[in-house]
Coordinates of C-alpha atoms in Angstrom, one line a residue:
Chain C
X1 CA 0.0 0.2 0.0
X2 CA 1.3 3.3 -1.1
X3 CA 0.3 6.2 1.1
X4 CA -1.1 8.2 -1.8
X5 CA -3.0 6.6 -4.5
X6 CA -1.2 9.3 -7.0
X7 CA 2.1 8.6 -5.3
X8 CA 5.0 7.3 -7.7
X9 CA 6.2 3.7 -7.8
X10 CA 9.0 4.2 -10.2
X11 CA 12.1 2.9 -9.4
X12 CA 14.7 0.8 -11.1
X13 CA 14.7 -2.8 -12.4
X14 CA 16.9 -4.0 -10.3
X15 CA 15.1 -2.8 -7.2
X16 CA 11.6 -4.2 -8.4
X17 CA 12.9 -7.3 -8.9
X18 CA 14.8 -7.9 -5.3
X19 CA 11.7 -6.2 -3.9
X20 CA 8.9 -8.7 -5.4
X21 CA 10.6 -11.5 -6.9
X22 CA 11.9 -13.7 -4.2
X23 CA 13.4 -17.4 -4.4
X24 CA 10.4 -19.6 -4.3
X25 CA 8.1 -17.6 -5.1
X26 CA 5.2 -18.0 -8.1
X27 CA 5.4 -15.9 -10.9
X28 CA 3.1 -15.0 -14.1
X29 CA 4.9 -12.8 -16.8
X30 CA 3.0 -10.8 -19.1
X31 CA 2.7 -10.6 -23.2
X32 CA 2.2 -13.8 -25.3
X33 CA 5.1 -14.4 -27.5
X34 CA 5.4 -10.6 -28.3
X35 CA 5.5 -7.8 -25.6
X36 CA 7.4 -10.3 -23.7
X37 CA 9.2 -9.4 -20.3
X38 CA 12.7 -10.6 -21.5
X39 CA 14.6 -7.8 -19.8
X40 CA 13.0 -8.2 -16.4
X41 CA 13.7 -12.6 -17.2
X42 CA 17.6 -11.3 -17.4
X43 CA 17.1 -9.1 -14.3
X44 CA 15.9 -12.3 -12.5
X45 CA 18.5 -14.6 -13.9
X46 CA 21.1 -11.8 -12.8
X47 CA 20.3 -11.9 -9.2
X48 CA 20.4 -15.9 -8.5
X49 CA 16.5 -16.3 -7.6
X50 CA 15.9 -19.8 -8.1
X51 CA 13.1 -22.3 -7.2
X52 CA 10.3 -20.4 -9.6
X53 CA 7.1 -21.9 -10.2
X54 CA 6.0 -20.1 -13.2
X55 CA 2.3 -20.0 -13.7
X56 CA 1.8 -18.7 -17.4
X57 CA -0.1 -19.3 -21.1
X58 CA 2.6 -19.7 -23.7
X59 CA 6.1 -18.7 -23.5
X60 CA 9.4 -18.6 -25.4
X61 CA 12.3 -16.9 -24.8
X62 CA 11.6 -15.9 -21.0
X63 CA 10.9 -19.7 -20.0
X64 CA 13.7 -21.2 -21.8
X65 CA 16.2 -18.3 -20.4
X66 CA 15.1 -19.0 -16.8
X67 CA 14.7 -22.6 -17.1
X68 CA 18.7 -22.7 -18.7
X69 CA 19.9 -20.5 -16.3
X70 CA 18.5 -22.7 -13.4
X71 CA 15.9 -20.5 -12.1
X72 CA 12.5 -22.3 -12.4
X73 CA 11.2 -25.6 -10.3
X74 CA 8.1 -25.6 -11.8
X75 CA 5.8 -25.0 -14.7
X76 CA 2.3 -24.7 -14.8
X77 CA 1.1 -23.7 -18.3
X78 CA 0.3 -24.2 -22.0
X79 CA 3.1 -23.6 -24.3
X80 CA 6.7 -24.4 -24.1
X81 CA 8.3 -23.7 -27.3
X82 CA 10.3 -21.6 -29.8
X83 CA 7.5 -20.4 -31.9
X84 CA 8.1 -20.9 -35.5
X85 CA 11.6 -21.6 -35.0
X86 CA 11.4 -24.9 -33.4
X87 CA 11.3 -26.2 -29.8
X88 CA 13.0 -24.7 -27.1
X89 CA 16.1 -26.2 -26.4
X90 CA 16.5 -25.3 -22.4
X91 CA 12.8 -26.7 -21.6
X92 CA 13.9 -30.0 -24.0
X93 CA 17.0 -30.4 -21.8
X94 CA 15.5 -29.6 -18.2
X95 CA 12.6 -31.9 -19.0
X96 CA 14.5 -34.7 -21.2
X97 CA 17.9 -34.9 -19.1
X98 CA 17.6 -33.0 -15.9
X99 CA 20.1 -30.1 -17.1
X100 CA 20.8 -28.1 -15.2
X101 CA 17.5 -28.8 -13.3
X102 CA 14.9 -31.3 -13.6
X103 CA 11.2 -28.6 -13.9
X104 CA 8.3 -30.3 -12.5
X105 CA 5.3 -30.2 -15.2
X106 CA 1.5 -29.4 -15.1
X107 CA 0.2 -29.3 -18.3
X108 CA -2.8 -27.1 -18.8
X109 CA -4.6 -25.5 -22.7
X110 CA -4.6 -21.6 -22.8
X111 CA -7.8 -21.3 -22.6
X112 CA -7.7 -23.8 -19.2
X113 CA -4.7 -21.5 -17.8
X114 CA -6.4 -18.2 -19.4
X115 CA -9.5 -19.7 -17.0
X116 CA -7.4 -19.6 -13.7
X117 CA -5.8 -16.3 -14.5
X118 CA -9.5 -15.2 -14.6
X119 CA -11.0 -16.9 -11.5
X120 CA -8.0 -15.5 -9.5
X121 CA -8.7 -11.8 -11.0
X122 CA -12.4 -12.2 -10.4
X123 CA -11.5 -13.4 -6.5
X124 CA -13.7 -16.5 -6.8
X125 CA -12.1 -20.1 -6.2
X126 CA -12.8 -21.6 -9.7
X127 CA -13.9 -21.3 -13.4
X128 CA -15.4 -23.3 -16.0
X129 CA -14.1 -24.2 -19.4
X130 CA -15.4 -26.5 -22.2
X131 CA -11.5 -27.2 -23.1
X132 CA -9.3 -30.3 -22.2
X133 CA -12.8 -32.6 -21.7
X134 CA -11.8 -36.1 -22.9
X135 CA -8.0 -35.7 -23.1
X136 CA -4.9 -36.5 -21.2
X137 CA -4.6 -33.2 -20.2
X138 CA -6.8 -33.6 -17.4
X139 CA -5.4 -37.5 -16.8
X140 CA -2.2 -35.9 -16.1
X141 CA -3.4 -33.0 -14.4
X142 CA -5.3 -33.9 -11.4
X143 CA -6.3 -30.2 -10.4
X144 CA -8.7 -30.3 -13.5
X145 CA -11.8 -31.4 -11.9
X146 CA -14.6 -32.6 -14.8
X147 CA -18.2 -32.2 -12.9
X148 CA -21.5 -32.5 -14.3
X149 CA -22.9 -28.8 -14.5
X150 CA -25.2 -28.8 -11.7
X151 CA -27.7 -26.5 -13.8
X152 CA -28.1 -28.6 -17.2
X153 CA -26.2 -31.5 -15.9
X154 CA -23.7 -32.2 -19.0
X155 CA -19.7 -32.5 -18.1
X156 CA -17.6 -29.4 -17.7
X157 CA -14.4 -28.7 -16.6
X158 CA -13.0 -27.0 -13.5
X159 CA -9.8 -25.2 -13.6
X160 CA -8.6 -23.7 -9.9
X161 CA -7.8 -19.7 -9.5
X162 CA -3.9 -19.0 -9.9
X163 CA -2.8 -16.5 -7.5
X164 CA 0.8 -16.1 -8.6
X165 CA 2.9 -14.2 -5.8
X166 CA 3.8 -11.6 -8.6
X167 CA 3.3 -10.6 -12.1
X168 CA 5.8 -8.7 -14.6
X169 CA 3.9 -7.2 -17.3
X170 CA 5.5 -5.1 -20.2
X171 CA 3.3 -2.4 -21.6
X172 CA 3.8 0.4 -24.3
X173 CA 3.3 3.2 -21.9
X174 CA 2.8 3.8 -18.2
X175 CA 2.3 6.4 -15.4
X176 CA 3.9 6.6 -12.3
X177 CA 0.9 5.7 -10.4
X178 CA 1.2 2.7 -12.5
X179 CA -1.7 3.2 -15.0
X180 CA -0.6 0.6 -17.8
X181 CA -1.4 0.9 -21.6
X182 CA -0.9 -1.5 -24.0
X183 CA -1.5 -1.2 -27.8
X184 CA -2.1 -4.6 -29.9
X185 CA -3.4 -7.7 -28.5
X186 CA -3.4 -7.9 -24.9
X187 CA -3.0 -11.6 -23.9
X188 CA -4.1 -12.4 -20.7
X189 CA -2.4 -9.2 -19.0
X190 CA -5.5 -7.5 -17.3
X191 CA -6.0 -10.9 -15.4
X192 CA -2.3 -11.7 -14.4
X193 CA -2.2 -8.3 -13.2
X194 CA -5.5 -8.7 -10.7
X195 CA -5.0 -12.2 -9.8
X196 CA -1.4 -11.8 -8.5
X197 CA -0.1 -10.2 -5.0
X198 CA 2.1 -7.8 -6.2
X199 CA 2.5 -6.8 -9.9
X200 CA 5.7 -5.1 -11.8
X201 CA 4.8 -3.0 -14.7
X202 CA 7.8 -2.4 -17.2
X203 CA 7.5 -0.1 -19.8
X204 CA 8.7 1.2 -22.9
X205 CA 7.9 5.0 -21.9
X206 CA 6.8 6.8 -18.8
X207 CA 4.0 9.5 -19.4
X208 CA 2.5 11.8 -17.8
X209 CA -0.7 10.7 -15.8
X210 CA -2.6 13.9 -18.1
X211 CA -1.7 11.5 -21.2
X212 CA -3.1 8.5 -20.1
X213 CA -6.4 10.3 -19.1
X214 CA -6.4 11.3 -23.1
X215 CA -7.2 7.5 -23.5
X216 CA -8.4 5.8 -20.7
X217 CA -9.8 3.0 -22.9
X218 CA -6.4 1.9 -23.6
X219 CA -5.4 1.5 -19.9
X220 CA -5.5 -2.4 -19.4
X221 CA -4.2 -1.9 -16.0
X222 CA -5.2 0.5 -13.5
X223 CA -2.8 1.7 -10.5
X224 CA -4.4 0.1 -7.7
X225 CA -3.1 -3.4 -8.6
X226 CA 0.4 -2.1 -9.6
X227 CA 3.5 -1.7 -7.1
X228 CA 6.3 -1.0 -9.1
X229 CA 6.6 1.0 -12.1
X230 CA 10.0 0.4 -14.6
X231 CA 10.7 1.8 -17.5
X232 CA 12.4 -0.5 -19.8
X233 CA 13.2 0.6 -23.2
X234 CA 13.3 -2.4 -26.0
X235 CA 12.6 -4.4 -22.7
X236 CA 11.3 -7.0 -25.0
X237 CA 13.9 -7.4 -27.3
X238 CA 14.8 -10.1 -29.5
X239 CA 10.1 -9.8 -28.7
X240 CA 8.4 -7.8 -30.5
X241 CA 7.0 -4.9 -28.9
X242 CA 3.6 -4.0 -30.8
X243 CA 4.1 0.2 -32.1
X244 CA 7.6 0.3 -30.9
X245 CA 9.9 -2.5 -32.4
X246 CA 9.8 -5.3 -34.5
X247 CA 10.6 -9.1 -33.6
X248 CA 14.2 -10.0 -33.8
X249 CA 13.8 -13.5 -36.0
X250 CA 17.3 -13.2 -37.0
X251 CA 18.8 -13.0 -33.2
X252 CA 16.1 -15.7 -32.1
X253 CA 17.7 -17.8 -34.9
X254 CA 21.0 -17.3 -33.8
X255 CA 20.1 -17.9 -30.0
X256 CA 18.2 -21.0 -30.4
X257 CA 20.8 -22.3 -32.5
X258 CA 23.5 -21.9 -29.3
X259 CA 21.2 -22.9 -27.0
X260 CA 20.8 -26.2 -28.4
X261 CA 24.6 -27.0 -26.8
X262 CA 24.6 -26.2 -23.3
X263 CA 27.9 -24.5 -23.6
X264 CA 27.5 -22.7 -25.9
X265 CA 24.3 -21.2 -24.2
X266 CA 26.3 -20.9 -20.8
X267 CA 28.5 -18.4 -23.0
X268 CA 25.5 -16.6 -24.7
X269 CA 24.0 -16.4 -21.4
X270 CA 27.5 -15.0 -19.9
X271 CA 27.8 -12.6 -22.8
X272 CA 24.5 -11.1 -22.9
X273 CA 23.0 -11.6 -19.2
X274 CA 25.8 -11.9 -16.6
X275 CA 28.0 -10.0 -17.5
X276 CA 25.7 -7.1 -18.7
X277 CA 25.5 -4.9 -15.8
X278 CA 21.8 -4.0 -16.6
X279 CA 19.5 -4.0 -19.5
X280 CA 21.2 -0.9 -21.3
X281 CA 24.5 -2.5 -21.1
X282 CA 22.3 -5.6 -22.7
X283 CA 21.1 -3.3 -25.5
X284 CA 24.5 -2.0 -26.0
X285 CA 25.6 -5.7 -26.9
X286 CA 22.7 -5.8 -29.3
X287 CA 23.4 -3.0 -31.0
X288 CA 21.4 0.6 -30.9
X289 CA 21.4 0.7 -34.1
X290 CA 19.9 -2.4 -34.8
X291 CA 17.4 -1.9 -31.9
X292 CA 16.6 1.5 -33.7
X293 CA 16.2 -0.2 -37.5
X294 CA 13.5 -2.7 -35.1
X295 CA 12.3 0.2 -34.2
X296 CA 11.8 1.9 -38.2
X297 CA 10.6 -1.7 -39.2
X298 CA 7.6 -1.5 -36.6
X299 CA 6.9 2.6 -36.6
X300 CA 6.9 2.7 -40.7
X301 CA 3.2 1.5 -40.0
X302 CA 2.2 1.1 -36.6
X303 CA 1.7 3.8 -35.3
X304 CA 0.2 4.4 -31.6
X305 CA -2.6 7.0 -31.4
X306 CA -2.4 10.3 -29.9
Chain F
X1 CA 4.1 -25.8 -62.9
X2 CA 6.9 -26.5 -60.7
X3 CA 5.8 -26.6 -56.6
X4 CA 6.9 -28.0 -53.7
X5 CA 5.3 -30.4 -50.9
X6 CA 4.7 -27.8 -48.6
X7 CA 2.9 -25.4 -51.0
X8 CA 1.1 -28.3 -52.1
X9 CA -0.1 -28.2 -48.5
X10 CA -0.8 -25.1 -48.5
X11 CA -2.9 -24.6 -51.6
X12 CA -4.9 -27.9 -50.3
X13 CA -5.8 -26.4 -47.3
X14 CA -7.0 -22.9 -48.7
X15 CA -9.5 -24.6 -50.9
X16 CA -11.4 -25.7 -48.0
X17 CA -11.8 -22.8 -46.3
X18 CA -14.9 -20.9 -47.4
X19 CA -16.1 -17.5 -47.9
X20 CA -17.3 -15.6 -45.2
X21 CA -15.8 -18.0 -42.5
X22 CA -14.3 -16.6 -39.4
X23 CA -11.2 -18.7 -39.3
X24 CA -8.9 -19.1 -36.4
X25 CA -5.4 -19.5 -37.6
X26 CA -2.1 -20.8 -36.4
X27 CA 1.3 -19.6 -37.9
X28 CA 3.2 -21.3 -40.4
X29 CA 1.3 -23.4 -43.0
X30 CA -2.2 -22.8 -41.3
X31 CA -1.2 -18.9 -41.7
X32 CA -0.2 -19.2 -45.6
X33 CA -3.4 -21.4 -46.2
X34 CA -5.2 -18.6 -45.0
X35 CA -4.1 -15.9 -46.7
X36 CA -4.3 -17.7 -50.2
X37 CA -7.7 -18.1 -49.2
X38 CA -8.5 -14.9 -48.6
X39 CA -6.9 -13.8 -51.5
X40 CA -8.4 -16.0 -54.3
X41 CA -12.0 -17.6 -53.6
X42 CA -12.8 -16.5 -50.1
X43 CA -12.2 -12.7 -50.0
X44 CA -14.6 -11.8 -47.1
X45 CA -13.4 -14.9 -45.0
X46 CA -11.6 -13.1 -41.6
X47 CA -8.6 -14.3 -40.0
X48 CA -8.5 -14.6 -36.1
X49 CA -5.1 -15.1 -34.1
X50 CA -5.1 -16.5 -30.9
X51 CA -3.2 -13.7 -28.8
X52 CA -6.3 -11.5 -29.8
X53 CA -6.1 -10.5 -33.1
X54 CA -9.2 -10.2 -35.3
X55 CA -9.6 -9.4 -38.9
X56 CA -6.1 -8.1 -39.4
X57 CA -4.6 -7.1 -42.4
X58 CA -0.6 -7.7 -42.5
X59 CA 1.9 -6.0 -44.5
X60 CA 4.2 -9.2 -43.9
X61 CA 4.5 -12.7 -43.1
X62 CA 3.6 -12.9 -39.0
X63 CA 6.3 -15.0 -37.3
X64 CA 4.5 -16.2 -34.9
X65 CA 0.1 -15.6 -33.6
X66 CA 1.1 -13.1 -31.6
X67 CA 3.8 -10.9 -33.9
X68 CA 2.7 -7.5 -34.2
X69 CA 1.7 -8.1 -38.1
X70 CA -1.6 -9.9 -36.3
X71 CA -2.9 -6.6 -35.0
X72 CA -1.8 -4.5 -38.0
X73 CA -5.0 -2.9 -39.3
X74 CA -7.4 -5.6 -37.3
X75 CA -10.7 -5.0 -36.6
X76 CA -10.4 -5.8 -33.3
X77 CA -7.3 -6.4 -30.9
X78 CA -8.5 -8.1 -27.8
X79 CA -7.3 -10.9 -25.2
X80 CA -6.1 -14.4 -25.5
X81 CA -8.7 -15.5 -23.3
X82 CA -11.5 -13.5 -25.1
X83 CA -10.8 -14.8 -28.8
X84 CA -10.8 -18.6 -27.3
X85 CA -13.8 -17.7 -25.6
X86 CA -15.7 -16.5 -28.9
X87 CA -14.4 -20.1 -29.8
X88 CA -16.3 -21.7 -27.1
X89 CA -19.5 -19.5 -27.6
X90 CA -19.5 -20.3 -31.5
X91 CA -18.6 -17.6 -33.6
X92 CA -15.8 -19.7 -34.9
X93 CA -16.3 -21.2 -38.0
X94 CA -13.2 -23.3 -38.7
X95 CA -9.8 -23.5 -37.4
X96 CA -6.9 -24.5 -38.4
X97 CA -3.8 -26.5 -36.9
X98 CA -0.9 -28.9 -36.7
X99 CA 0.4 -31.8 -34.8
X100 CA 3.1 -33.7 -34.0
X101 CA 1.3 -36.8 -33.8
X102 CA -1.7 -38.0 -35.2
X103 CA -4.4 -41.2 -34.2
X104 CA -7.0 -42.9 -36.4
X105 CA -9.8 -40.9 -34.3
X106 CA -7.9 -37.6 -35.3
X107 CA -6.9 -37.4 -31.7
X108 CA -3.4 -35.1 -31.7
X109 CA -0.4 -34.9 -29.5
X110 CA 1.8 -31.9 -29.3
X111 CA 2.9 -32.6 -25.5
X112 CA 5.4 -35.3 -25.6
X113 CA 6.6 -38.4 -27.0
X114 CA 6.7 -40.6 -23.9
X115 CA 8.8 -43.2 -25.1
X116 CA 9.5 -46.8 -23.3
X117 CA 10.7 -46.6 -20.1
X118 CA 9.9 -42.8 -19.7
X119 CA 7.1 -40.9 -18.0
X120 CA 5.1 -37.9 -18.9
X121 CA 7.6 -36.1 -16.2
X122 CA 10.2 -37.2 -18.2
X123 CA 9.7 -38.3 -21.8
X124 CA 12.0 -39.1 -24.5
X125 CA 11.2 -35.8 -26.5
X126 CA 8.9 -33.0 -24.8
X127 CA 6.8 -31.0 -27.5
X128 CA 5.7 -27.7 -26.6
X129 CA 2.3 -28.5 -25.0
X130 CA -1.3 -27.5 -26.1
X131 CA -1.0 -23.7 -26.5
X132 CA -4.4 -23.2 -27.4
X133 CA -4.7 -26.2 -30.1
X134 CA -6.7 -27.9 -27.5
X135 CA -9.2 -25.6 -26.9
X136 CA -9.6 -25.1 -30.9
X137 CA -9.8 -28.7 -31.0
X138 CA -12.5 -28.8 -28.1
X139 CA -14.6 -26.2 -29.6
X140 CA -14.4 -25.3 -33.4
X141 CA -17.0 -26.0 -35.6
X142 CA -14.7 -27.8 -38.5
X143 CA -11.2 -28.3 -37.7
X144 CA -8.6 -28.9 -40.3
X145 CA -5.7 -30.5 -39.2
X146 CA -2.3 -29.8 -41.3
X147 CA 0.9 -31.9 -41.0
X148 CA 3.4 -33.8 -42.7
X149 CA 2.7 -37.6 -43.6
X150 CA 6.0 -39.3 -41.9
X151 CA 6.7 -42.4 -40.3
X152 CA 5.6 -42.5 -36.8
X153 CA 3.5 -39.4 -37.3
X154 CA 0.5 -41.6 -37.7
X155 CA 0.1 -44.1 -35.1
X156 CA -2.0 -46.2 -33.7
X157 CA -2.2 -45.4 -29.9
X158 CA -0.7 -41.8 -29.0
X159 CA 1.6 -41.6 -26.0
X160 CA -0.5 -38.7 -25.1
X161 CA -3.8 -36.9 -26.4
X162 CA -3.5 -33.2 -26.2
X163 CA -5.9 -32.4 -28.4
X164 CA -9.4 -34.1 -29.4
X165 CA -10.4 -35.8 -32.4
X166 CA -13.2 -37.8 -31.8
X167 CA -11.4 -39.6 -28.8
X168 CA -12.3 -43.5 -28.5
X169 CA -14.9 -43.2 -31.6
X170 CA -18.5 -42.7 -32.4
X171 CA -20.4 -41.0 -29.4
X172 CA -17.2 -40.2 -27.3
X173 CA -17.1 -36.6 -27.7
X174 CA -20.7 -35.9 -27.0
X175 CA -20.4 -37.7 -23.5
X176 CA -17.1 -36.0 -23.0
X177 CA -19.3 -32.9 -23.0
X178 CA -17.2 -31.5 -26.3
X179 CA -19.3 -29.3 -28.5
X180 CA -17.1 -28.5 -31.3
X181 CA -17.6 -30.4 -34.8
X182 CA -14.3 -32.3 -34.0
X183 CA -11.8 -32.9 -37.3
X184 CA -12.9 -32.3 -40.8
X185 CA -10.0 -33.2 -42.7
X186 CA -5.8 -33.9 -42.2
X187 CA -4.3 -32.4 -45.1
X188 CA -0.7 -33.9 -45.6
X189 CA 2.2 -33.5 -48.1
X190 CA 0.8 -36.5 -49.6
X191 CA -2.4 -36.5 -49.4
X192 CA -5.9 -35.7 -47.7
X193 CA -7.8 -37.8 -45.2
X194 CA -11.0 -37.7 -43.9
X195 CA -13.0 -39.0 -41.3
X196 CA -16.2 -41.8 -41.9
X197 CA -19.3 -40.6 -40.5
X198 CA -20.1 -43.2 -38.8
X199 CA -17.0 -45.0 -37.2
X200 CA -15.0 -41.9 -37.3
X201 CA -12.3 -43.3 -38.4
X202 CA -9.8 -41.2 -40.6
X203 CA -9.5 -42.8 -44.4
X204 CA -7.4 -41.9 -47.2
X205 CA -10.0 -39.8 -49.5
X206 CA -7.5 -37.7 -52.1
X207 CA -4.1 -38.4 -53.3
X208 CA -1.8 -35.7 -54.7
X209 CA -0.9 -36.6 -58.1
X210 CA 2.1 -39.1 -58.3
X211 CA 1.5 -40.5 -55.0
X212 CA 0.3 -44.0 -54.5
X213 CA -1.9 -45.5 -52.6
X214 CA 0.9 -48.0 -50.9
X215 CA 3.1 -45.2 -50.6
X216 CA 0.6 -43.7 -47.7
X217 CA 0.0 -46.9 -46.6
X218 CA 3.4 -47.6 -45.4
X219 CA 3.5 -44.3 -43.6
X220 CA 0.3 -44.7 -41.7
X221 CA 0.5 -47.2 -38.5
X222 CA -3.1 -48.9 -38.7
X223 CA -5.0 -50.7 -41.1
X224 CA -5.8 -47.5 -43.0
X225 CA -9.0 -47.8 -45.2
X226 CA -9.4 -46.2 -49.0
X227 CA -12.4 -44.3 -50.2
X228 CA -13.9 -46.4 -52.8
X229 CA -14.2 -43.4 -54.9
X230 CA -10.5 -41.9 -54.2
X231 CA -9.6 -38.7 -55.9
X232 CA -6.5 -36.9 -57.1
X233 CA -6.1 -33.4 -55.6
X234 CA -5.8 -31.0 -58.3
X235 CA -2.4 -28.9 -58.0
X236 CA -1.6 -25.4 -57.0
X237 CA -2.2 -22.6 -59.5
X238 CA 0.4 -20.3 -60.7
X239 CA -1.7 -17.3 -58.8
X240 CA -1.6 -19.4 -55.5
X241 CA 2.3 -20.0 -55.7
X242 CA 2.6 -16.4 -56.6
X243 CA 0.8 -15.5 -53.3
X244 CA 2.6 -17.8 -51.2
X245 CA 5.7 -16.1 -52.1
X246 CA 4.9 -12.8 -52.0
X247 CA 4.1 -13.5 -48.2
X248 CA 6.9 -15.6 -47.5
X249 CA 9.4 -13.7 -49.5
X250 CA 12.3 -15.4 -47.4
X251 CA 10.8 -19.3 -47.9
X252 CA 10.7 -20.2 -44.0
X253 CA 7.6 -21.2 -43.4
X254 CA 7.5 -22.8 -47.3
X255 CA 11.0 -24.5 -46.0
X256 CA 13.1 -23.2 -49.2
X257 CA 15.3 -22.2 -46.4
X258 CA 15.9 -21.9 -42.4
X259 CA 16.0 -18.6 -40.7
X260 CA 19.7 -19.2 -39.7
X261 CA 20.3 -19.0 -43.7
X262 CA 19.4 -15.8 -43.9
X263 CA 22.1 -13.7 -44.4
X264 CA 23.0 -10.7 -42.0
X265 CA 20.3 -8.5 -40.2
X266 CA 21.0 -5.7 -42.6
X267 CA 19.8 -7.8 -45.1
X268 CA 17.1 -9.0 -43.1
X269 CA 16.2 -5.2 -42.4
X270 CA 16.3 -4.4 -46.4
X271 CA 14.1 -7.4 -47.1
X272 CA 11.3 -6.8 -44.4
X273 CA 11.6 -2.9 -45.8
X274 CA 10.8 -4.1 -48.7
X275 CA 7.9 -6.5 -47.8
X276 CA 6.0 -3.5 -46.1
X277 CA 6.4 -1.0 -49.1
X278 CA 5.4 -3.6 -51.5
X279 CA 3.1 -5.4 -49.6
X280 CA 0.6 -2.9 -48.5
X281 CA -2.6 -4.4 -47.8
X282 CA -1.7 -7.6 -49.1
X283 CA -3.2 -10.3 -46.0

């Protein structure tokens, strides 16, 4: 609780992660293979946080990095791959070989896990869905309960509310109070922020509260579910951020190639994450010129309103 | 007309999409199929992407179901749970998905190849999981499946059922409480399979030119039934191929090149720039 609704919650990424992300906590990340919290994942790795339970819908870079760095104990979610490029190398190494650590798995469908966030956001114990019925998702996941609907009598699946300790959501812009505005697809972000005990907003730009008021429709997450606001330009790279920069598919291709081999992955991790003091140091290694070009590709056509 | 097996799959799948349908689409081959359909015989179809983009007019190939291009000029930019909810509600006519393994009732596995002496928690090969595939297979009115016909992909018994086809046969979907129509066709690089309305079993319905029944049979892990009226699929037209190449100039989806083969970042930047310039409002 801050003293005033209008108080600033702005802090650095290091401060926000240190304050809200502890070893052993449960966590969810905003975005959906696009607008991903990559910079925040890097900082979690740098701070040596361990034993995370990640509750999420679909993740690529963020989960492959966290699992490869040994930060994750358990996954509850729907998709762990590497998008159009292929399977996620660190996920496979962990699950199949236990390197560096074996993660526990609990599979859900995207709609199933989404309903868990919706239930969490509404403070109700569960939600009903017609997904996952009849399949092995239910066979291996005992927390999906199939009941006969008490009104009509037909089978329906119940999923428990997700209440992660912390949600980290990257948005295009926010004010220092924590009102977070999003353009483009919105994934499960408004529900994740509401379901979590604490929410960290990372954003491309910080704008004035007056600027937020000009287009209140775009505020996906209101200040009262936000604990920290952090400006992290290019915080999704190599993933995309609608209206700001395009997906760096070549960088992802190179990462995927490196990550197939454990030693090469560790070198990659050391170069881009561990030996980078902060996100700006990472950006410098990627190259500001390259980031500007990704921005140019995107901004040429997708312009944010206002 | 020269064409690859990938291009054939895109063309064959696109023809199964009807005009005025709301089409829920995965990236890769399904996406190309959706775009080709919308450019040729289904100009009023509307594409829906899982992350929340509805009716985008993209200026380049979306690299994922949530790439920025999936909300370029979109009618609606909304939420993941909302668009999947719209499928459950019955607003989506057809969904196009892929799979790693399939059985004779059209059930799909994208979770794990478990393997002998292995377990769900520690399988031989861990695959990505359901993503939204289970949700689409559960609730879409029509379901089209695209996957390559290769050894050990079409199996008698799946290691793990991620997305429901007809489960164990007739009446099973209804009994489980599933509302969607179930799989309608499986489009491969060699043929098209459909499902018997009575037995719900997958059978060979159409062959690509030059492919034999024996060839298909040898890649299928059960005693495959063959249509008594087997047809030959019309090959892709020049126009279809032209559209595919325009959307995927790097040939990544069409399998001409892997992403790593794409030269330098500068080359990529120039190609993307050209995409945006030449492809305005194409998709």
